[in-house]
Amino acid sequence: MNWRVVALTLAAMAIDVLAVRFADEPDSRPVTWVAYLIGASMALPLLAYRRWPLGALLATAVLLLGYYTSGFPGMSPAIPLAIVLYLAASAGYRWWSIGVLSFFSFTGLLVAGLKPAVDLQAVLAEFSQVASLMVAVVLLAEALRTRRAWLTEVRERLRRVEADRDLETERRVTEERLRIARELHDVMAHTISVITVQAGVAVDRLADYPPELRGPLEAIRSASTESMTELAAVVGVLRGKGDHESAPRAPAPGLDQIDELVAATRETGLRVELHIVGTLRTLPQAVDLTGYRIVQEALTNVVRHAHASTATVRIGYTDDAVRLEITDDGTGAVVRPNGGQTGGHGLIGMAERAAAVGGELATGAGPAGGFRVQARLPAGTLPG
């Protein structure tokens, strides 16, 4: 277990115990070891917040409710709840955080207001301060979560721009290399061939002449023949043949790198589940890249627009296809009256990518709400 989590839990436990020690409320039960035990227990769910942030929030809320209903002196709910409210909201459970906050605020206000001889104005002022503090905690967590998501998107966009720029540069270099190869082949090869042929003809016509006259012509023919061989090798390199093919290049991303993409998305606070069905297989490069880009764009849309807390990525391999499904538990799809799905260039781009490799893509509301992206890409030879 991470020592930072343990340290945070111990600090929260000490604060909760002190809050119980100094709690003061008329007509309440005396503070006993049971009160201290409940107070210390309210910090224990923090040990599991990284794996179950919502569970930590609900467990703390239940323990706090148990403390209040036991009749011990009341304390501010912000003391045990502030940390778990922040952690749950930063993990994407802002509505759960707001719900817990609202429950304790309104319930506490109602209970305090029903007591006899109570100054309602003073009670309202006190609870307003506590509620404002917890609201500020939730808003801070949401702001930081949104900033992390924005920074992740900016980094991804910069990476895409850099990759696209490298591809464009490589494409232009390749085009220029091929143009030079054509020029060399069309101009130099023709000229050298003419020289070789004419030198050979001259040597044949001077067969009866002394060797010192034929020597220079034979040297010209030999040199031009060697030049043709060297020129062919140079043109082959410029066209991308021979040793040039073994030059190292940065590989395009594929479905074998989905784990890294999912891990990067989880850093935004979104919980992402990855399920792979079937046996991993080698796909055509265009299909592999298309599958990766579809998952990448779908997860980016979830982070930016879905207001979701969980997304699920399923990849299924069959003999002739690879199937992708990305779902979330967010606000879902907006459907036009004619049945069409609203969406920006991201959905259009995914559909175009799938169609370009002979695949299909469908988007719409998920079976249990939220939004779903489904794609089927061929795993065999691309259509041509």
Coordinates of N, CA and C in Angstrom, one line a residue, residues 1 5-6 8-10 12-13 16 37-64 80-81 83-85 87-88:
M1 N 0.8 -1.2 0.0 CA 0.0 0.0 0.0 C 0.9 1.2 0.0
V5 N -1.0 7.2 1.1 CA -2.3 6.9 1.4 C -2.4 6.6 2.9
V6 N -1.5 5.9 3.4 CA -1.5 5.6 4.9 C -1.3 6.9 5.7
L8 N -2.1 9.9 4.8 CA -3.3 10.7 4.7 C -4.4 10.1 5.6
T9 N -4.5 8.8 5.6 CA -5.5 8.2 6.5 C -5.3 8.4 8.0
L10 N -4.0 8.3 8.4 CA -3.7 8.6 9.8 C -3.9 10.0 10.2
A12 N -6.1 12.1 8.8 CA -7.6 12.2 8.8 C -8.2 11.6 10.1
M13 N -7.6 10.5 10.5 CA -8.1 9.8 11.7 C -7.8 10.7 12.9
D16 N -10.4 13.5 12.9 CA -11.7 13.1 13.3 C -11.8 12.8 14.8
L37 N -14.1 5.4 18.6 CA -14.0 4.3 17.7 C -14.7 4.7 16.3
I38 N -15.9 5.2 16.4 CA -16.6 5.6 15.2 C -15.8 6.7 14.5
G39 N -15.4 7.7 15.3 CA -14.6 8.8 14.7 C -13.4 8.4 14.0
A40 N -12.6 7.4 14.6 CA -11.4 6.9 13.9 C -11.8 6.1 12.7
S41 N -12.9 5.4 12.8 CA -13.3 4.5 11.7 C -13.7 5.3 10.4
M42 N -14.1 6.6 10.6 CA -14.6 7.4 9.5 C -13.4 7.7 8.5
A43 N -12.2 7.5 9.0 CA -11.0 7.8 8.1 C -10.5 6.6 7.4
L44 N -10.9 5.4 7.9 CA -10.4 4.1 7.3 C -10.8 3.9 5.8
P45 N -12.0 4.3 5.4 CA -12.2 4.2 3.9 C -11.2 4.9 3.0
L46 N -10.5 5.8 3.5 CA -9.5 6.5 2.7 C -8.4 5.5 2.2
L47 N -8.2 4.4 2.9 CA -7.2 3.4 2.5 C -7.6 2.8 1.1
A48 N -8.9 2.8 0.7 CA -9.3 2.2 -0.5 C -9.8 3.2 -1.6
Y49 N -9.5 4.5 -1.3 CA -10.1 5.5 -2.2 C -9.5 5.4 -3.7
R50 N -8.3 5.0 -3.8 CA -7.7 4.9 -5.2 C -8.5 3.9 -6.1
R51 N -8.9 2.8 -5.5 CA -9.6 1.8 -6.2 C -11.1 2.0 -6.2
W52 N -11.6 2.4 -5.1 CA -13.0 2.6 -4.9 C -13.3 4.0 -4.4
P53 N -13.2 5.1 -5.1 CA -13.4 6.4 -4.6 C -14.9 6.6 -4.2
L54 N -15.8 6.1 -4.9 CA -17.2 6.2 -4.5 C -17.5 5.4 -3.3
G55 N -16.9 4.2 -3.2 CA -17.1 3.4 -2.0 C -16.6 4.0 -0.8
A56 N -15.4 4.7 -0.9 CA -14.9 5.4 0.3 C -15.8 6.5 0.7
L57 N -16.4 7.3 -0.2 CA -17.3 8.3 0.1 C -18.5 7.8 0.8
L58 N -19.1 6.8 0.3 CA -20.4 6.2 0.9 C -20.1 5.6 2.2
A59 N -19.0 4.9 2.4 CA -18.6 4.3 3.7 C -18.5 5.4 4.7
T60 N -17.7 6.4 4.4 CA -17.6 7.5 5.4 C -18.9 8.2 5.7
A61 N -19.7 8.3 4.7 CA -21.1 8.9 5.0 C -21.9 8.1 5.9
V62 N -21.9 6.7 5.7 CA -22.6 5.8 6.6 C -22.1 5.9 8.0
L63 N -20.8 5.9 8.2 CA -20.2 5.9 9.5 C -20.5 7.3 10.2
L64 N -20.5 8.4 9.5 CA -20.9 9.7 10.0 C -22.3 9.7 10.4
P80 N -15.1 15.1 8.7 CA -14.8 13.8 8.1 C -15.1 13.7 6.6
L81 N -15.9 14.6 6.1 CA -16.3 14.4 4.7 C -15.5 15.2 3.7
I83 N -12.3 15.5 2.8 CA -11.3 14.8 2.0 C -11.9 13.8 1.0
V84 N -12.9 13.0 1.5 CA -13.5 12.0 0.6 C -14.4 12.7 -0.4
L85 N -15.0 13.8 -0.1 CA -15.7 14.6 -1.1 C -14.8 15.0 -2.2
L87 N -11.9 13.7 -3.1 CA -11.3 12.6 -3.8 C -12.4 12.0 -4.8
A88 N -13.6 11.9 -4.3 CA -14.7 11.3 -5.1 C -15.0 12.2 -6.3

